[in-house]
Coordinates of C-alpha atoms and ligand atoms in Angstrom, one line a residue:
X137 CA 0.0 0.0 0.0
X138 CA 0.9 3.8 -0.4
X139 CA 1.4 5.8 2.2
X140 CA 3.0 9.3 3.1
X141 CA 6.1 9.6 5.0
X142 CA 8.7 11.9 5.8
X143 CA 11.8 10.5 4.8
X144 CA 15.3 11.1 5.8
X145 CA 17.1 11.5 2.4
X146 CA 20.6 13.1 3.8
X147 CA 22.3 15.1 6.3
X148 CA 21.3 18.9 6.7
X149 CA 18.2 18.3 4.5
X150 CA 14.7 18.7 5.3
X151 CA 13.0 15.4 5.8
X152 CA 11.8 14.5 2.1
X153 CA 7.5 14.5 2.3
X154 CA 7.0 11.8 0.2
X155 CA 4.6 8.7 -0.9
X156 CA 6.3 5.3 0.1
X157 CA 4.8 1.9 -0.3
X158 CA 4.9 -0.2 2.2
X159 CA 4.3 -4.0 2.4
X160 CA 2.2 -6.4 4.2
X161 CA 3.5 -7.4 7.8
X162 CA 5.5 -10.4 7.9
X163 CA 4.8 -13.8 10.3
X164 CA 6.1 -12.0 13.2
X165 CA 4.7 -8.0 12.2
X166 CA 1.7 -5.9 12.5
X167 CA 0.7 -3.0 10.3
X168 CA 0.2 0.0 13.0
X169 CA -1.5 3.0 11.9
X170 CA 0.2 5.7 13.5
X171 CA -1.6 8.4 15.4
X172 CA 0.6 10.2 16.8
X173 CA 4.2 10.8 16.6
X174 CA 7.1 13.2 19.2
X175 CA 9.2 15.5 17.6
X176 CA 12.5 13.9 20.0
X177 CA 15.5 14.9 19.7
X178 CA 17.6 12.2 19.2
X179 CA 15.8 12.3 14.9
X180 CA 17.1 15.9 14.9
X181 CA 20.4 14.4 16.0
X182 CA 20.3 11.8 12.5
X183 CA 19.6 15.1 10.4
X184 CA 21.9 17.1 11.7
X185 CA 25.2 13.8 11.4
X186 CA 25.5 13.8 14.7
X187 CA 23.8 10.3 15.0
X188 CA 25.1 8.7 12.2
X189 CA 22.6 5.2 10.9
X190 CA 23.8 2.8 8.6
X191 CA 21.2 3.9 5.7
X192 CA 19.7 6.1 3.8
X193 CA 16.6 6.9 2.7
X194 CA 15.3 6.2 6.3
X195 CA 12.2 6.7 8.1
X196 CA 13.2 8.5 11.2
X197 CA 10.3 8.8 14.5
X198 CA 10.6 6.7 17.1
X199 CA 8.1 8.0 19.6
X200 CA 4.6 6.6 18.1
X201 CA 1.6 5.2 19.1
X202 CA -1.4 4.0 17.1
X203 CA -3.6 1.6 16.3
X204 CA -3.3 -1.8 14.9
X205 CA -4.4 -2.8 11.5
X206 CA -3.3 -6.7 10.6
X207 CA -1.3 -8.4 12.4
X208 CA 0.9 -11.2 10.6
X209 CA 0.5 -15.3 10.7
X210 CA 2.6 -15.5 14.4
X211 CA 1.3 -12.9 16.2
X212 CA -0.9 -13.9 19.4
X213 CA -2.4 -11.7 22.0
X214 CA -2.4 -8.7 19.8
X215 CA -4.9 -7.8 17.8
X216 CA -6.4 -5.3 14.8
X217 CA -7.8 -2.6 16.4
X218 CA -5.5 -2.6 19.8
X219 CA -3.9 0.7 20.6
X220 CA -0.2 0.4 21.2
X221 CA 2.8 2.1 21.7
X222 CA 6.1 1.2 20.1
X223 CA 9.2 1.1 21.6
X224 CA 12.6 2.2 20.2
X225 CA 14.5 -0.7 21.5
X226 CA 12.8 -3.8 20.6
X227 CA 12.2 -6.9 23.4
X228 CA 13.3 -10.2 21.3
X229 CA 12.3 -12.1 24.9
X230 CA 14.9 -14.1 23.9
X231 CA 18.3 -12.7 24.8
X232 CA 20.1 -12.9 28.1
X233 CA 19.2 -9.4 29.0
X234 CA 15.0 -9.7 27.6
X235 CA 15.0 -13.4 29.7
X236 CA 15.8 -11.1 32.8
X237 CA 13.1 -8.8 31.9
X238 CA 15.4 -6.1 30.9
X239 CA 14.1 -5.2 27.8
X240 CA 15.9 -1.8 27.6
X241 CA 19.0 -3.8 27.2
X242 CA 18.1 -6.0 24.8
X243 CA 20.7 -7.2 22.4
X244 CA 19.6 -6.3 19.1
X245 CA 19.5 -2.5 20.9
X246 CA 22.7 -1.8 18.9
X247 CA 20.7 -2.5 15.4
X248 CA 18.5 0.2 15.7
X249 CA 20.4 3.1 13.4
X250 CA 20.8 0.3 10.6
X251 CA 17.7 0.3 8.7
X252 CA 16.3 -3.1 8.4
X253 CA 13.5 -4.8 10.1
X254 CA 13.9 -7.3 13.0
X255 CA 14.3 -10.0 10.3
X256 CA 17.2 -8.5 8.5
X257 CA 14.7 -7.5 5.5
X258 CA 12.4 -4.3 4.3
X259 CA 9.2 -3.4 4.5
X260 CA 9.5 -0.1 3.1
X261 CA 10.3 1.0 -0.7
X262 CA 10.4 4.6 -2.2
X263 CA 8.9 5.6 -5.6
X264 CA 11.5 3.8 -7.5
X265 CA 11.7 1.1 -6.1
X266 CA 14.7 1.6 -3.6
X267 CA 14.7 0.3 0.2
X268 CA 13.8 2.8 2.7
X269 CA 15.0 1.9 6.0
X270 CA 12.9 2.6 9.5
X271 CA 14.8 4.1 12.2
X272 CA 14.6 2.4 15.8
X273 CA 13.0 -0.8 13.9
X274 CA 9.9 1.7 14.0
X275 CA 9.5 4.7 11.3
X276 CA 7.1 6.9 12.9
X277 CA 7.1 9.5 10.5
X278 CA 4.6 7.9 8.3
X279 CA 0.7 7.0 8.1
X280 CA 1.6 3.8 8.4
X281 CA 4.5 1.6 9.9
X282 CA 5.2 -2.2 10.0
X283 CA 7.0 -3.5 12.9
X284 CA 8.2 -6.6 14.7
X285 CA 5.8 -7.4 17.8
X286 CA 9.3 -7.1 19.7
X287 CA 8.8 -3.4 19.0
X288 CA 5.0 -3.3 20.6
X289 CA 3.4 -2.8 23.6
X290 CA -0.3 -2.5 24.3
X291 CA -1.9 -0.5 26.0
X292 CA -5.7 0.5 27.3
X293 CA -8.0 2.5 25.2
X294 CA -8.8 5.8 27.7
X295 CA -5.4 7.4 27.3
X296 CA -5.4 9.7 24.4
X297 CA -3.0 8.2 21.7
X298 CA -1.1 11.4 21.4
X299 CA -0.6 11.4 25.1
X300 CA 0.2 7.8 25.0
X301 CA 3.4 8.6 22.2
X302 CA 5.2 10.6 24.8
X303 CA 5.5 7.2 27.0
X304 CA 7.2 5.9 23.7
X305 CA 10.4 7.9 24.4
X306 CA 10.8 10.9 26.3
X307 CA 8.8 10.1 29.9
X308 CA 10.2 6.7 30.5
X309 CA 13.6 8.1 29.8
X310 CA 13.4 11.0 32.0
X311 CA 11.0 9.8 34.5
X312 CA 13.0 6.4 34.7
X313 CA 16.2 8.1 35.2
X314 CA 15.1 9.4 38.6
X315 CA 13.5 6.8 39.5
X316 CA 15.4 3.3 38.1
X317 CA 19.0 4.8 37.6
X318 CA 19.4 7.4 40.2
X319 CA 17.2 5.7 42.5
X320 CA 16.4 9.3 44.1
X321 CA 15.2 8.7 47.5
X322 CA 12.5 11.2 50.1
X323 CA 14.5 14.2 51.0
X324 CA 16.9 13.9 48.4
X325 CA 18.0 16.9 46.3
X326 CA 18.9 16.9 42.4
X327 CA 20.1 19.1 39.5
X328 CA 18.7 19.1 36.6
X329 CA 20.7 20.2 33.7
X330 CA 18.8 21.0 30.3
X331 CA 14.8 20.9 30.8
X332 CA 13.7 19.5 27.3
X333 CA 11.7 16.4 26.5
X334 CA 14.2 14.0 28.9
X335 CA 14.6 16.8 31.5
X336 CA 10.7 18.0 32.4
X337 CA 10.5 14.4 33.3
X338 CA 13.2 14.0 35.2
X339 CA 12.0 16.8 37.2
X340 CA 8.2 15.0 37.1
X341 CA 10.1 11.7 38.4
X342 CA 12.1 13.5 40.8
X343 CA 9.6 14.9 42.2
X344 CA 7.5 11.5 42.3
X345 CA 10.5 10.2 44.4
X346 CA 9.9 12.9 46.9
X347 CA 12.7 15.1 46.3
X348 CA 13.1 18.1 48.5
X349 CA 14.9 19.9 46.0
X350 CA 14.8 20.1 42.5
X351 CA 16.9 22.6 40.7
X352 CA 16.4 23.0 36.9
X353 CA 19.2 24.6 35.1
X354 CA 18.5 25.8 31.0
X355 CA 19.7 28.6 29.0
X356 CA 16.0 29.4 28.0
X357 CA 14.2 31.8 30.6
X358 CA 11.0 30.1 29.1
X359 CA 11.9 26.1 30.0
X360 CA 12.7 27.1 33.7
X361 CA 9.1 28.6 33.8
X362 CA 7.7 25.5 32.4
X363 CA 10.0 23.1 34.6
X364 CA 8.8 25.1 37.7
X365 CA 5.1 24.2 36.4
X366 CA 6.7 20.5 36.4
X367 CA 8.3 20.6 40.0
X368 CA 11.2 22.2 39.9
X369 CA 11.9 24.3 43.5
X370 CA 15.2 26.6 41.7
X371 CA 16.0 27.9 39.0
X372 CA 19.1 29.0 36.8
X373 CA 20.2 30.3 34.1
X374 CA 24.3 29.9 34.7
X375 CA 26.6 27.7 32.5
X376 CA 29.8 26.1 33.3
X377 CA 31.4 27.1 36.3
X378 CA 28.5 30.0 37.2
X379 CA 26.4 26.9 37.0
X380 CA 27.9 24.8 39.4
X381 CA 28.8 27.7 42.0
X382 CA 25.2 28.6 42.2
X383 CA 24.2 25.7 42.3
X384 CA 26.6 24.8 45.5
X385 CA 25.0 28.4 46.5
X386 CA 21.9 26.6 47.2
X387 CA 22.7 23.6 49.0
X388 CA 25.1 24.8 52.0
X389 CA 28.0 24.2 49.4
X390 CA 27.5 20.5 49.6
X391 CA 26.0 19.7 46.3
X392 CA 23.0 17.7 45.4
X393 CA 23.0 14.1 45.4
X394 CA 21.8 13.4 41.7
X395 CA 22.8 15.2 39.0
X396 CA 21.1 14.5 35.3
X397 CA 22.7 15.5 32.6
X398 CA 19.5 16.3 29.7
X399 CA 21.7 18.0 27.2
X400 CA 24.5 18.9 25.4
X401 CA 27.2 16.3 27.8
X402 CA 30.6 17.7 26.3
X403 CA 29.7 21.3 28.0
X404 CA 27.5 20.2 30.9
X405 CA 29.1 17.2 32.4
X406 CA 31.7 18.7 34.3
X407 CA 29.8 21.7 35.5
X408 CA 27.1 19.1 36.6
X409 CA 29.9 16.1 38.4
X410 CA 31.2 19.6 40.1
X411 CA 27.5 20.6 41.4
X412 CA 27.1 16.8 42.7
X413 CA 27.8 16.2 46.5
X414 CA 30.6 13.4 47.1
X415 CA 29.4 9.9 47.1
X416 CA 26.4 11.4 44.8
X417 CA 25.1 10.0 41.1
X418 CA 25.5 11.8 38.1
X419 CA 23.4 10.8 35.1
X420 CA 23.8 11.1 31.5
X421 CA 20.7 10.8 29.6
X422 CA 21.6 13.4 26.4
X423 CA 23.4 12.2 23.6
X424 CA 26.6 13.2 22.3
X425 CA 27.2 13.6 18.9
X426 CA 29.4 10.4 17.8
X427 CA 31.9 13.5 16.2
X428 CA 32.8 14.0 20.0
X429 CA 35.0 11.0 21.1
X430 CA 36.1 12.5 24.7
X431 CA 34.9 14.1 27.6
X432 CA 37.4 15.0 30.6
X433 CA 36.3 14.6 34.3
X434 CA 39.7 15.0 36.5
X435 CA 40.2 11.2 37.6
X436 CA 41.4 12.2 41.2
X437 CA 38.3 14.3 41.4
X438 CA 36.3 11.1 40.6
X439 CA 38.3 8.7 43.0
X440 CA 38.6 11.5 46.0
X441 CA 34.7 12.7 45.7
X442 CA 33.6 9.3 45.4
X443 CA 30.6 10.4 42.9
X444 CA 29.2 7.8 39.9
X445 CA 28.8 8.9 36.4
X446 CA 26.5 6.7 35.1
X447 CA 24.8 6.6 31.5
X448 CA 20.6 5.7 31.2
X449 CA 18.6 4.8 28.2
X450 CA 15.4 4.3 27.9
X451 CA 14.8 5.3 31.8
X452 CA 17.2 2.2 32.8
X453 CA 14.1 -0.2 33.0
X454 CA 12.1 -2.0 30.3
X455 CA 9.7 -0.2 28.6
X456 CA 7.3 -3.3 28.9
X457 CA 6.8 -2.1 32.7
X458 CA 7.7 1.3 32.4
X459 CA 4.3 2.0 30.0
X460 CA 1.7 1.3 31.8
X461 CA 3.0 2.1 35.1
X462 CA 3.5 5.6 33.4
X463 CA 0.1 5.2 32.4
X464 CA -1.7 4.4 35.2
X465 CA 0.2 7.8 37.0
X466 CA -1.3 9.7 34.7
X467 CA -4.3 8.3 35.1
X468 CA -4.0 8.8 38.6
X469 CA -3.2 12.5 37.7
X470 CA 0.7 11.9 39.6
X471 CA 1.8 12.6 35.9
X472 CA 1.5 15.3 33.5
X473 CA 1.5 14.3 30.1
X474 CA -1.1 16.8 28.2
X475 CA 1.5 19.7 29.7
X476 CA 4.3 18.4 27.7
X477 CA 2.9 19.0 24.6
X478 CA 3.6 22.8 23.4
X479 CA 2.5 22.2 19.7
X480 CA 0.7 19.8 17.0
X481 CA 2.0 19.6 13.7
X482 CA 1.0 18.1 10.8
X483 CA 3.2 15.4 8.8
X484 CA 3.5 17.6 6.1
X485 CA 4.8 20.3 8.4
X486 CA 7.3 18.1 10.2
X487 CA 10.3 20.3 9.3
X488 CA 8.8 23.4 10.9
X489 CA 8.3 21.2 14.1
X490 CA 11.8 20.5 14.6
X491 CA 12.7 24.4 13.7
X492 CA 10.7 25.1 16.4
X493 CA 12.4 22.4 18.6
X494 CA 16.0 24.0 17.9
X495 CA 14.7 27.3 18.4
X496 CA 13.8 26.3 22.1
X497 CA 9.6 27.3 21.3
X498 CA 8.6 23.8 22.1
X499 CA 8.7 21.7 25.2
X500 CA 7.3 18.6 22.7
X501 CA 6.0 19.2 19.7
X502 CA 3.8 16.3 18.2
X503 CA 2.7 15.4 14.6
X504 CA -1.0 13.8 14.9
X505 CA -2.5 12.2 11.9
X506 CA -5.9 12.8 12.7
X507 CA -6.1 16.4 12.0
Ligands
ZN273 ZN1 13.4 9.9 21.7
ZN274 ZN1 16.4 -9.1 23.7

């Protein structure tokens, strides 16, 4: 079948609207209409070079949800018509990580810039007739995506499907961060560096933990009023070393005990490890771009202070819990997900989305198919 799709054609270009065809799922796949798709980052990142994948043309989007259409000849327990959510690292169930339920880790994670589906093969072809990879096994940016029921998870029908994208990506990783990686405990006090898509909800799962204080740090006066909306207790506008004086400024000079690192980790790592009290976590959630090979953190620092840098993906915790636990907070009105969405786009109007994302206008932006 036809459908439209915004198609990654080559670095610093605008994603290519375009008619692809896609085929019928195979054994193991199910045709998912898409309903709603985030505008994250890490797509921007594949546009700029700066996440290089092993293909192109590519669909990029990787934070989708829809419905499901046909399902292929293997396929039990899900059916046409169920809502779902995909997830950007699929769950084979089969690896040593998936058998211990840690789906995040799974071990064809590392395959997810190459192109193919789960079965090595395509599902996708342009107009004349070449192979059009789908980023994250999932290619979001389209009416229509076929994916590997490794890459599903379903979910109940009350939650809004464009509410129920942002638990694709975004929410889990930020959320999950405080909550699975950092472990933040009652009292506890965190910094929060960069307050985009990853960072509101770290501030939303700090806060969750029962953080005392959570200080959100961004260079855009507009996301610290947003991240106070979202929990945060300070705010600052400091980089680099302003940032982690004032940051020792409010907590008796001692530092906070988590650190998450949302954005940009070549500039705000150090400034972040030196804003971290000793024996505290600092967590990297941001990507850097794969151009950057290094980043220095003084090693008798590290040893004397006693502090972990640790890296989390995905929230450090399977996305198979993670969803509807997320979920059922909302539903519970503990989480805010209608708040994180600052604008609706159209497919056809993708580009301008992630304009708007660079210029710092959008919190998340979100292309729904049903307008
Ligand atoms: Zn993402
Ligand atoms: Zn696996």
């Amino acid at each position: 079948m036809d459908c439209l799709a915004a198609v990654f054609r080559d670095i610093d270009l605008p994603l290519s609207i375009e008619p692809i065809v896609i085929d019928e799922p195979g054994a193991t796949e199910l045709l998912v209409r898409i309903a709603a798709v985030g505008l994250c980052r890490t797509d921007y990142h594949v546009m700029r070079g700066e996440r290089r994948v092993a293909m192109k043309p590519m669909v990029l989007g990787h934070e989708a949800a829809g419905i499901v259409e046909r399902t292929g000849r293997q396929v039990v327990g899900i059916n046409p018509g169920d809502h779902v959510v995909l997830t950007f690292i699929p769950g084979c169930g089969v690896c040593r990580w998936c058998r211990q339920g840690l789906h995040h880790l799974c071990a064809q994670g590392p395959r997810i810039t190459q192109g193919p589906q789960l079965d090595g093969t395509y599902r996708r072809r342009d107009r004349e007739g070449v192979a059009v990879g789908s980023f994250c096994m999932i290619g979001g940016f389209a009416e229509y995506a076929v994916v590997d029921r490794a890459s599903v998870v379903v979910i109940d029908k009350d939650v809004p499907l464009d509410l129920a994208s942002l638990v694709a990506c975004g929410v889990p990783a930020g959320v999950g961060a405080a909550r699975y990686r950092a472990r933040v405990k009652r009292n506890d006090t965190v910094l929060v560096v960069g307050c985009g898509g990853d960072g509101m909800n770290v501030i939303q799962g700090a806060q969750l933990c029962g953080a005392s204080q959570i200080i959100a740090a961004d260079i855009v006066p507009a996301k610290l009023v947003w991240a106070r909306e979202f929990g945060a207790t300070d705010t600052l506008e400091q980089q680099g070393e302003e940032l982690t004086k004032a940051v020792l400024a409010l907590t008796d000079g001692i530092g906070v005990n988590h650190a998450f690192v949302c954005i940009d980790p070549p500039a705000t790592l150090l400034p972040a490890f030196r804003a971290t009290a000793k024996a505290g976590n600092v967590v990297v959630t941001a990507l850097t771009p794969d151009t950057v090979s290094e980043i220095s953190i003084p090693p008798l620092e590290l040893c004397v202070s006693q502090k972990a840098i640790m890296g989390a993906v995905y929230g450090f915790a399977s996305p198979r819990v993670q969803i509807p636990e997320l979920l059922s907070l909302y539903r519970q009105g503990t989480l805010k997900l209608r708040e994180l969405i600052t604008q609706t786009y159209r497919l056809e109007d993708i580009n301008l989305g992630y304009a708007d994302l660079q210029a710092g206008k959008n919190l998340r932006g979100v292309v729904r198919f049903d307008t």
